[in-house]
Coordinates of C-alpha atoms and ligand atoms in Angstrom, one line a residue:
Chain A
X1079 CA 56.4 106.0 115.7
X1080 CA 58.8 103.3 114.6
X1081 CA 56.4 100.5 115.6
X1082 CA 56.2 99.3 112.0
X1083 CA 59.9 98.3 112.3
X1084 CA 59.0 95.6 114.8
X1085 CA 55.9 94.2 113.1
X1086 CA 56.2 90.5 112.7
X1087 CA 56.2 90.2 109.0
X1088 CA 59.2 92.4 108.6
X1089 CA 61.2 91.6 111.6
X1090 CA 61.7 87.9 111.2
X1091 CA 63.9 88.4 108.2
X1092 CA 66.4 89.8 110.6
X1093 CA 66.9 86.4 112.3
X1094 CA 70.6 86.7 112.9
X1095 CA 72.0 83.5 114.3
X1096 CA 75.2 83.9 116.3
X1097 CA 75.9 80.2 116.5
X1098 CA 75.8 80.0 112.7
X1099 CA 78.0 83.1 112.3
X1100 CA 80.5 81.6 114.7
X1101 CA 80.4 78.4 112.7
X1102 CA 81.2 79.9 109.4
X1103 CA 83.8 82.3 110.8
X1104 CA 86.8 80.0 110.2
X1105 CA 85.9 79.6 106.6
X1106 CA 85.4 83.3 106.1
X1107 CA 88.8 84.0 107.8
X1108 CA 90.5 81.6 105.5
X1109 CA 88.9 83.2 102.5
X1110 CA 90.0 86.6 104.0
X1111 CA 93.5 85.4 103.8
X1112 CA 93.0 84.3 100.1
X1113 CA 91.6 87.7 99.4
X1114 CA 94.5 89.4 100.9
X1115 CA 97.0 87.2 99.1
X1116 CA 95.2 87.8 95.8
X1117 CA 95.2 91.6 96.4
X1118 CA 98.8 91.6 97.5
X1119 CA 100.0 89.4 94.5
X1120 CA 98.0 91.5 92.1
X1121 CA 99.3 94.6 93.6
X1122 CA 102.9 93.5 93.4
X1123 CA 102.5 92.7 89.8
X1124 CA 100.8 96.0 89.2
X1125 CA 103.6 97.9 91.0
X1126 CA 106.4 96.3 88.9
X1127 CA 104.7 96.2 85.5
X1128 CA 103.2 99.7 86.0
X1129 CA 106.6 101.1 86.6
X1130 CA 107.9 99.5 83.3
X1131 CA 104.8 100.7 81.5
X1132 CA 105.5 104.2 82.7
X1133 CA 109.1 104.1 81.8
X1134 CA 108.3 102.5 78.4
X1135 CA 106.1 105.5 77.5
X1136 CA 109.1 107.8 78.0
X1137 CA 111.6 106.1 75.7
X1138 CA 112.7 107.6 72.5
X1139 CA 111.5 104.7 70.5
X1140 CA 108.3 106.0 69.0
X1141 CA 106.8 102.5 68.2
X1142 CA 107.3 101.3 71.8
X1143 CA 105.9 104.5 73.3
X1144 CA 102.9 104.4 71.0
X1145 CA 102.1 100.6 71.5
X1146 CA 102.4 100.9 75.3
X1147 CA 100.2 104.0 75.4
X1148 CA 97.5 102.2 73.3
X1149 CA 97.7 99.2 75.5
X1150 CA 97.2 101.3 78.6
X1151 CA 94.3 103.1 77.0
X1152 CA 92.7 99.8 75.9
X1153 CA 93.0 98.2 79.3
X1154 CA 91.7 101.2 81.1
X1155 CA 88.7 101.5 78.9
X1156 CA 87.5 97.9 79.1
X1157 CA 86.0 96.2 82.2
X1158 CA 88.2 94.1 84.5
X1159 CA 85.6 91.4 84.4
X1160 CA 86.0 91.0 80.7
X1161 CA 89.8 90.8 81.0
X1162 CA 89.5 88.2 83.7
X1163 CA 87.2 86.1 81.5
X1164 CA 89.3 86.7 78.5
X1165 CA 92.5 85.4 80.1
X1166 CA 90.9 82.4 81.8
X1167 CA 88.5 81.2 79.1
X1168 CA 90.0 82.6 75.8
X1169 CA 93.6 81.9 76.8
X1170 CA 93.3 78.1 76.4
X1171 CA 92.4 78.6 72.7
X1172 CA 95.7 80.1 72.2
X1173 CA 97.4 77.3 74.1
X1174 CA 97.6 79.3 77.3
X1175 CA 95.9 77.3 80.0
X1176 CA 96.2 78.9 83.4
X1177 CA 94.6 78.0 86.8
X1178 CA 92.0 80.4 88.2
X1179 CA 94.4 81.7 90.7
X1180 CA 97.2 82.5 88.1
X1181 CA 94.7 83.9 85.5
X1182 CA 93.1 86.1 88.2
X1183 CA 96.5 87.4 89.5
X1184 CA 97.6 88.3 85.9
X1185 CA 94.3 89.9 85.0
X1186 CA 94.0 92.0 88.1
X1187 CA 97.8 92.8 88.0
X1188 CA 97.8 93.8 84.4
X1189 CA 94.6 95.9 84.8
X1190 CA 96.0 97.8 87.8
X1191 CA 99.5 98.2 86.2
X1192 CA 97.8 100.4 83.7
X1193 CA 96.4 102.6 86.3
X1194 CA 99.6 102.6 88.4
X1195 CA 101.6 103.5 85.3
X1196 CA 99.7 106.8 85.1
X1197 CA 100.4 107.5 88.8
X1198 CA 104.1 106.8 88.2
X1199 CA 104.1 109.0 85.1
X1200 CA 102.6 111.8 87.1
X1201 CA 105.3 111.3 89.8
X1202 CA 108.2 111.2 87.2
X1203 CA 106.9 114.4 85.6
X1204 CA 106.8 116.1 88.9
X1205 CA 110.6 115.8 89.2
X1206 CA 112.0 119.2 88.1
X1207 CA 114.0 119.5 84.9
X1208 CA 116.8 120.8 86.8
X1209 CA 117.3 117.3 88.4
X1210 CA 117.8 115.8 85.0
X1211 CA 120.2 118.5 84.1
X1212 CA 122.2 118.1 87.2
X1213 CA 122.5 114.3 86.5
X1214 CA 123.6 115.0 83.0
X1215 CA 126.2 117.4 84.3
X1216 CA 127.5 114.7 86.5
X1217 CA 127.6 112.6 83.4
X1218 CA 125.2 110.0 84.7
X1219 CA 123.6 107.6 82.2
X1220 CA 119.8 107.7 81.5
X1221 CA 119.5 104.4 83.6
X1222 CA 121.5 105.8 86.4
X1223 CA 119.5 109.1 86.4
X1224 CA 116.2 107.2 86.6
X1225 CA 117.5 104.8 89.3
X1226 CA 119.3 107.2 91.6
X1227 CA 117.7 110.6 90.9
X1228 CA 114.3 110.6 89.3
X1229 CA 112.5 107.5 90.7
X1230 CA 113.5 108.2 94.4
X1231 CA 111.9 111.6 94.0
X1232 CA 109.0 110.4 91.9
X1233 CA 107.8 107.9 94.6
X1234 CA 106.8 110.1 97.5
X1235 CA 104.3 112.2 95.5
X1236 CA 102.9 109.0 93.9
X1237 CA 102.5 107.2 97.2
X1238 CA 98.9 108.6 97.9
X1239 CA 97.8 107.6 94.3
X1240 CA 99.5 104.2 94.5
X1241 CA 97.8 103.6 97.9
X1242 CA 94.3 104.4 96.6
X1243 CA 94.7 101.7 94.0
X1244 CA 95.8 99.2 96.7
X1245 CA 92.4 99.7 98.3
X1246 CA 90.8 99.6 94.8
X1247 CA 92.4 96.3 94.0
X1248 CA 91.4 94.9 97.3
X1249 CA 87.8 95.8 96.7
X1250 CA 88.0 94.3 93.1
X1251 CA 89.2 91.0 94.2
X1252 CA 85.5 89.6 94.5
X1253 CA 85.5 89.7 90.7
X1254 CA 87.9 86.7 90.9
X1255 CA 85.1 84.7 92.3
X1256 CA 83.5 84.4 88.7
X1257 CA 86.3 82.0 87.7
X1258 CA 86.3 80.2 91.0
X1259 CA 89.0 81.8 93.1
X1260 CA 88.0 81.1 96.7
X1261 CA 88.1 84.7 98.0
X1262 CA 85.5 86.1 100.4
X1263 CA 82.5 86.6 98.0
X1264 CA 83.1 83.2 96.4
X1265 CA 83.1 81.6 99.9
X1266 CA 80.1 83.5 101.0
X1267 CA 78.2 82.4 97.9
X1268 CA 79.2 78.8 98.6
X1269 CA 78.0 79.0 102.2
X1270 CA 74.7 80.5 101.0
X1271 CA 74.1 77.7 98.5
X1272 CA 75.0 75.0 100.9
X1273 CA 72.8 76.3 103.9
X1274 CA 70.3 78.7 102.3
X1275 CA 71.4 81.3 104.8
X1276 CA 72.9 84.5 103.4
X1277 CA 72.5 87.2 106.0
X1278 CA 75.4 86.2 108.3
X1279 CA 78.0 85.4 105.6
X1280 CA 77.4 88.6 103.5
X1281 CA 77.2 90.8 106.5
X1282 CA 80.3 89.4 107.9
X1283 CA 82.1 89.8 104.5
X1284 CA 81.0 93.4 104.4
X1285 CA 82.4 94.0 107.8
X1286 CA 85.6 92.3 107.0
X1287 CA 86.0 94.5 103.9
X1288 CA 85.3 97.6 106.0
X1289 CA 87.6 96.7 108.8
X1290 CA 90.4 96.1 106.4
X1291 CA 89.8 99.1 104.1
X1292 CA 89.2 101.8 106.7
X1293 CA 92.6 102.1 108.2
X1294 CA 94.3 102.0 104.8
X1295 CA 94.0 105.6 104.1
X1296 CA 95.6 106.5 107.4
X1297 CA 98.4 103.9 107.0
X1298 CA 99.2 105.1 103.5
X1299 CA 99.5 108.7 104.7
X1300 CA 101.8 107.5 107.6
X1301 CA 103.8 105.5 105.1
X1302 CA 104.2 108.5 102.8
X1303 CA 105.4 110.6 105.8
X1304 CA 107.8 107.8 106.7
X1305 CA 109.3 107.6 103.2
X1306 CA 109.6 111.4 102.9
X1307 CA 111.5 111.5 106.3
X1308 CA 113.6 108.6 105.1
X1309 CA 114.6 110.5 101.9
X1310 CA 115.2 113.7 104.0
X1311 CA 112.5 115.5 102.0
Chain B
X1484 CA 123.7 120.0 55.1
X1485 CA 126.6 121.9 56.6
X1486 CA 130.0 121.3 55.0
X1487 CA 131.9 119.6 57.7
X1488 CA 135.3 119.6 55.9
X1489 CA 135.8 123.2 57.2
X1490 CA 136.3 121.7 60.7
X1491 CA 139.3 119.8 61.8
X1492 CA 138.8 116.3 63.3
X1493 CA 140.8 117.6 66.2
X1494 CA 142.8 120.7 67.2
X1495 CA 146.4 120.0 67.5
X1496 CA 149.6 122.1 67.9
X1497 CA 150.7 124.4 70.6
X1498 CA 148.3 126.1 72.9
X1499 CA 145.4 124.0 72.1
X1500 CA 142.4 125.9 73.6
X1501 CA 140.6 124.0 76.4
X1502 CA 137.3 125.1 74.9
X1503 CA 136.7 126.1 71.3
X1504 CA 133.4 127.1 69.8
X1505 CA 133.7 127.2 66.0
X1506 CA 130.9 128.8 64.0
X1507 CA 128.4 127.5 66.5
X1508 CA 124.8 128.2 65.7
X1509 CA 121.8 127.6 68.0
X1510 CA 118.2 128.2 67.1
X1511 CA 114.8 127.5 68.8
X1512 CA 112.5 127.1 65.7
X1513 CA 112.9 130.3 63.8
X1514 CA 114.5 132.1 66.8
X1515 CA 118.2 132.3 66.2
X1516 CA 119.7 132.5 69.6
X1517 CA 123.4 132.2 68.7
X1518 CA 124.8 132.8 65.3
X1519 CA 128.3 131.9 64.1
X1520 CA 129.7 132.0 67.6
X1521 CA 133.5 131.8 67.7
X1522 CA 135.0 131.6 71.2
X1523 CA 138.2 130.1 72.5
X1524 CA 139.0 129.7 76.1
X1525 CA 142.6 128.8 77.0
X1526 CA 143.6 126.2 79.6
X1527 CA 143.4 127.7 83.0
X1528 CA 141.7 130.8 81.8
X1529 CA 138.6 132.4 83.6
X1530 CA 136.3 133.9 81.1
X1531 CA 133.2 135.7 82.2
X1532 CA 130.2 136.3 80.0
X1533 CA 128.1 139.4 80.6
X1534 CA 125.2 140.9 78.6
X1535 CA 121.6 141.7 78.7
X1536 CA 118.9 139.2 79.4
X1537 CA 118.1 136.9 76.5
X1538 CA 121.4 137.6 74.8
X1539 CA 122.3 133.9 74.8
X1540 CA 124.7 133.7 77.8
X1541 CA 123.0 130.7 79.4
X1542 CA 122.7 128.9 76.1
X1543 CA 126.5 129.1 75.6
X1544 CA 127.1 127.2 78.8
X1545 CA 124.2 124.8 78.2
X1546 CA 125.6 123.8 74.8
X1547 CA 129.0 123.2 76.3
X1548 CA 127.4 121.0 78.9
X1549 CA 125.5 119.2 76.2
X1550 CA 122.2 120.1 77.7
X1551 CA 121.3 121.7 74.4
X1552 CA 122.1 120.4 70.9
X1553 CA 123.7 122.8 68.5
X1554 CA 122.3 123.5 65.0
X1555 CA 125.7 124.3 63.3
X1556 CA 129.4 124.4 63.9
X1557 CA 131.5 122.4 66.3
X1558 CA 132.5 122.6 69.9
X1559 CA 135.9 121.2 70.8
X1560 CA 137.1 120.4 74.4
X1561 CA 140.7 120.0 74.9
X1562 CA 141.2 119.6 71.2
X1563 CA 138.7 116.9 70.7
X1564 CA 135.3 117.4 69.2
X1565 CA 132.5 117.4 71.8
X1566 CA 129.3 117.8 69.7
X1567 CA 130.7 115.7 66.9
X1568 CA 132.8 112.6 66.5
X1569 CA 135.0 111.5 63.6
X1570 CA 133.7 108.8 61.4
X1571 CA 135.3 107.8 58.1
X1572 CA 137.5 110.9 58.2
X1573 CA 134.7 113.4 58.7
X1574 CA 132.8 114.8 61.6
X1575 CA 129.3 113.4 62.3
X1576 CA 127.0 114.4 65.2
X1577 CA 128.0 112.7 68.4
X1578 CA 126.0 109.8 69.7
X1579 CA 125.3 109.2 73.4
X1580 CA 128.4 107.1 73.9
X1581 CA 130.7 109.8 72.5
X1582 CA 128.9 112.5 74.6
X1583 CA 129.3 110.5 77.8
X1584 CA 133.0 110.1 77.1
X1585 CA 133.6 113.7 76.3
X1586 CA 131.3 115.3 78.9
X1587 CA 133.5 113.9 81.6
X1588 CA 135.8 116.9 81.2
X1589 CA 133.0 119.4 82.0
X1590 CA 131.2 120.3 85.2
X1591 CA 128.5 122.9 85.8
X1592 CA 126.8 124.8 88.6
X1593 CA 123.4 126.1 88.1
X1594 CA 121.5 129.2 89.2
X1595 CA 119.0 127.1 91.3
X1596 CA 121.7 124.6 92.6
X1597 CA 119.8 121.5 91.5
X1598 CA 121.1 119.5 94.5
X1599 CA 119.6 116.0 94.8
X1600 CA 117.0 116.6 97.6
X1601 CA 116.9 113.0 98.8
X1602 CA 120.7 112.9 99.5
X1603 CA 122.8 114.6 102.1
X1604 CA 125.4 117.0 101.1
X1605 CA 128.1 114.4 101.3
X1606 CA 125.9 111.9 99.3
X1607 CA 125.4 114.5 96.6
X1608 CA 129.1 115.0 96.3
X1609 CA 129.8 111.1 96.3
X1610 CA 127.1 110.3 93.8
X1611 CA 129.1 111.1 90.7
X1612 CA 132.4 109.6 91.8
X1613 CA 130.8 106.4 93.0
X1614 CA 128.2 105.8 90.3
X1615 CA 129.8 107.3 87.2
X1616 CA 133.6 107.1 87.9
X1617 CA 133.3 103.9 89.8
X1618 CA 135.4 105.0 92.6
X1619 CA 135.4 102.8 95.8
X1620 CA 133.1 104.4 98.4
X1621 CA 136.0 105.2 100.8
X1622 CA 137.9 107.1 98.2
X1623 CA 134.8 108.9 97.0
X1624 CA 134.1 109.9 100.6
X1625 CA 137.6 111.2 101.2
X1626 CA 137.5 113.2 98.1
X1627 CA 134.1 114.6 98.7
X1628 CA 135.0 115.5 102.4
X1629 CA 138.1 117.3 101.1
X1630 CA 136.0 119.4 98.7
X1631 CA 133.3 120.1 101.3
X1632 CA 136.1 121.3 103.5
X1633 CA 137.3 123.6 100.6
X1634 CA 133.9 125.1 100.3
X1635 CA 133.4 125.4 104.1
X1636 CA 130.6 122.9 104.3
X1637 CA 132.2 120.0 106.1
X1638 CA 130.1 120.6 109.4
X1639 CA 127.0 120.3 107.4
X1640 CA 128.0 117.2 105.3
X1641 CA 125.2 115.0 106.8
X1642 CA 122.4 117.6 106.2
X1643 CA 119.9 117.4 103.3
X1644 CA 119.6 120.3 101.1
X1645 CA 116.3 121.3 102.4
X1646 CA 118.1 122.1 105.7
X1647 CA 120.7 124.3 104.1
X1648 CA 120.5 128.0 103.0
X1649 CA 120.8 128.9 99.4
X1650 CA 124.5 130.0 99.8
X1651 CA 125.2 126.7 101.5
X1652 CA 123.5 124.7 98.8
X1653 CA 125.3 126.4 96.2
X1654 CA 128.7 125.8 97.9
X1655 CA 127.7 122.0 98.1
X1656 CA 126.9 122.1 94.4
X1657 CA 130.3 123.5 93.6
X1658 CA 131.9 120.7 95.6
X1659 CA 129.7 118.1 93.9
X1660 CA 130.8 119.4 90.5
X1661 CA 134.5 119.5 91.5
X1662 CA 134.3 115.9 92.8
X1663 CA 134.1 114.7 89.2
X1664 CA 137.5 116.4 88.5
X1665 CA 136.4 118.3 85.5
X1666 CA 138.9 120.3 83.4
X1667 CA 136.3 122.9 82.7
X1668 CA 133.9 124.4 85.2
X1669 CA 130.8 126.3 84.1
X1670 CA 128.9 128.8 86.5
X1671 CA 125.6 130.1 85.3
X1672 CA 124.6 133.0 87.5
X1673 CA 125.4 130.9 90.6
X1674 CA 124.6 133.9 92.9
X1675 CA 121.4 135.2 91.2
X1676 CA 119.1 133.2 93.5
X1677 CA 120.9 134.1 96.7
X1678 CA 120.2 136.7 99.4
X1679 CA 122.6 139.6 99.1
X1680 CA 124.2 138.8 102.4
X1681 CA 125.3 135.2 101.4
X1682 CA 126.5 136.0 97.9
X1683 CA 130.0 136.5 99.4
X1684 CA 130.3 133.0 100.7
X1685 CA 129.9 131.7 97.1
X1686 CA 132.0 134.2 95.3
X1687 CA 134.7 133.6 97.8
X1688 CA 134.7 129.9 96.9
X1689 CA 135.1 130.8 93.3
X1690 CA 137.9 133.3 94.1
X1691 CA 139.7 130.5 95.9
X1692 CA 139.3 128.2 92.9
X1693 CA 140.8 130.8 90.6
X1694 CA 143.8 131.4 92.9
X1695 CA 144.5 127.9 94.0
X1696 CA 143.4 125.6 91.2
X1697 CA 144.2 125.4 87.6
X1698 CA 140.7 125.0 86.3
X1699 CA 139.3 126.4 83.1
X1700 CA 136.2 128.4 83.9
X1701 CA 133.5 130.0 82.0
X1702 CA 131.1 132.0 84.1
X1703 CA 127.9 134.0 83.5
X1704 CA 127.2 136.7 86.0
X1705 CA 125.4 139.9 86.6
X1706 CA 127.8 140.9 89.3
X1707 CA 130.1 143.3 87.4
X1708 CA 132.4 144.0 90.4
X1709 CA 133.0 140.3 90.9
X1710 CA 133.6 139.7 87.1
X1711 CA 136.1 142.6 87.0
X1712 CA 138.0 141.2 90.0
X1713 CA 138.5 137.7 88.9
X1714 CA 138.2 137.3 85.2
X1715 CA 141.1 137.0 82.9
X1716 CA 138.8 138.0 80.1
X1717 CA 135.2 139.4 79.8
X1718 CA 133.0 138.8 76.9
X1719 CA 130.0 141.1 76.4
X1720 CA 127.2 139.3 74.6
X1721 CA 124.5 141.2 72.7
X1722 CA 121.8 139.5 70.6
X1723 CA 123.6 136.2 70.3
X1724 CA 127.0 137.6 69.3
X1725 CA 130.1 138.7 71.2
X1726 CA 129.8 142.4 70.8
X1727 CA 133.0 143.1 72.6
X1728 CA 135.6 141.2 74.6
X1729 CA 138.8 142.0 76.5
X1730 CA 140.7 142.2 79.7
X1731 CA 138.2 143.3 82.5
X1732 CA 140.1 146.6 83.1
X1733 CA 139.8 147.5 79.4
X1734 CA 136.2 146.3 78.9
X1735 CA 134.9 147.9 82.1
X1736 CA 137.2 150.9 82.1
X1737 CA 137.2 151.7 78.5
X1738 CA 134.5 150.0 76.5
X1739 CA 134.8 150.7 72.8
X1740 CA 131.4 149.8 71.5
X1741 CA 128.3 151.9 72.0
X1742 CA 126.2 148.9 73.2
X1743 CA 128.8 148.0 75.8
X1744 CA 128.8 151.5 77.1
X1745 CA 125.0 151.5 77.3
X1746 CA 124.8 148.2 79.0
X1747 CA 127.5 149.0 81.6
X1748 CA 126.0 152.4 82.4
X1749 CA 122.5 150.8 82.7
X1750 CA 123.9 148.2 85.1
X1751 CA 125.7 150.8 87.1
X1752 CA 122.5 152.8 87.5
X1753 CA 120.6 149.7 88.6
X1754 CA 123.0 149.1 91.5
Ligands
ATP95 N1 114.0 126.1 75.5 C1 113.9 127.2 74.8 N2 112.9 127.4 73.9 C2 112.8 128.5 73.2 N3 113.5 129.5 73.4 C3 114.5 129.5 74.3 C4 114.7 128.3 75.1 N4 115.7 128.6 76.0 C5 116.1 129.8 75.7 N5 115.4 130.4 74.7 C6 115.5 131.8 74.1 O1 116.9 131.9 73.8 C7 117.3 133.2 74.1 C8 118.6 133.2 74.9 O2 118.4 132.6 76.1 P1 119.4 132.6 77.2 O3 118.8 131.8 78.4 O4 120.7 132.0 76.7 O5 119.6 134.0 77.7 P2 120.5 134.6 78.8 O6 121.5 135.6 78.2 O7 121.1 133.6 79.7 O8 119.4 135.5 79.6 P3 119.3 135.8 81.2 O9 120.3 136.9 81.6 O10 117.9 136.2 81.3 O11 119.5 134.5 81.9 C9 116.2 134.0 74.8 O12 115.5 134.8 73.8 C10 115.3 132.8 75.2 O13 114.0 133.2 75.2
MG96 MG1 120.7 133.0 81.7

């Protein structure tokens, strides 16, 4: 019934070569490390900037709130790829020349900070009003209230959302290949154009992404449980 | 614009009231919640506010805690304006800095406790002293433990609020407020969210405060028996005004106004 699967004109395309796969493995592993570094650095930027964007949208200064909200909307409604190109290619015209790595980190970090700011905002809004009032009754300043009362309680409900974007950022790192960051796709492309063999490299890249993404959901859930326990909630 | 010259920059002389509401007005949009409220509470006095739902009882406490802005009049605490500050010889609305300075005299306990869930009982009590008053940790701890002892919660000092019953949480909340050494304590229906069998643990703590500490207290409650027992004075609020006030024996035993009589008999029937 499935004989056609094994006809000669179809099957040869599947000529997987283990020796070749073995040979390119070190290069791909190095690229994996680069991908992980890119994702981690971008994510760290996004975590910090995102928090500030979320807080800036809650200040009493209307212009700040308005400007930040518009910025977030703008970034969220334009493609990441465009933002990467913009920072890397258009930046120099304004006297800002950055390496592919730095441009990439900034683009991806800023892009995701806008998404993370929404997650933070949700977390902050989930803190009951009574907590703010209790902090006022203790005469805490706004800064102290955020730092000691609101943010610690806003984090646990935000962890799942923040974690999803960690996987998202990881899967978006291939976009950095367009400006020459040597992450996985960039390396697989390079291998392809050097050797005219694509099957092994792309398959292995797919498996690497899969293996790294799959456990993420479970780990994030475990981390959320850990944080909640740690905070006694 | 209100004419602020009718209000003194500070209250001086003998027997300065600890709290003084002067012609205080509060409105939400077109809904006037409190109109021209005048209420003085003497130092060390325990005043209880009773009245039907929506009569503005909570609002009085929240204005004093600066959780609500007032729309007219002035509130003074210990002779100094709370909602206003003097500037160029007249009173202007207080800024954040002024509020932070004056608010230190006031502490409040809420119906739903509002303990910080990510801190243990002890940490809840130490938070204000350490962060706001800048006390050394050891001193804040000693002070907090003493107060947890007072409210009978010292054995549970390392528990998080989620592990405590409502009555226990409320007692921790009282200790937390006291740890800031306020001159005035506000209690807004602190037993309303509690199961009947644990109400006593909280009221007993308040009784102890009344008999052993020289605090000025303003309390809203629906527990008439408790109010009668411990208050120096009871104010009956109706529709944003003080309809009647007096010593508990008089107000409960011999209410003069018809609305007070109606309210008290309605409450009695409900029990
Ligand atoms: N944030 C708000 N916005 C609009 N109206 C409000 C707000 N807070 C309170 N009110 C209104 O103000 C009035 C007084 O409310 P308040 O909470 O002081 O009443 P209360 O005497 O404490 O009642 P209860 O016994 O039910 O607690 C009510 O009519 C209430 O609906
Ligand atoms: Mg109320």
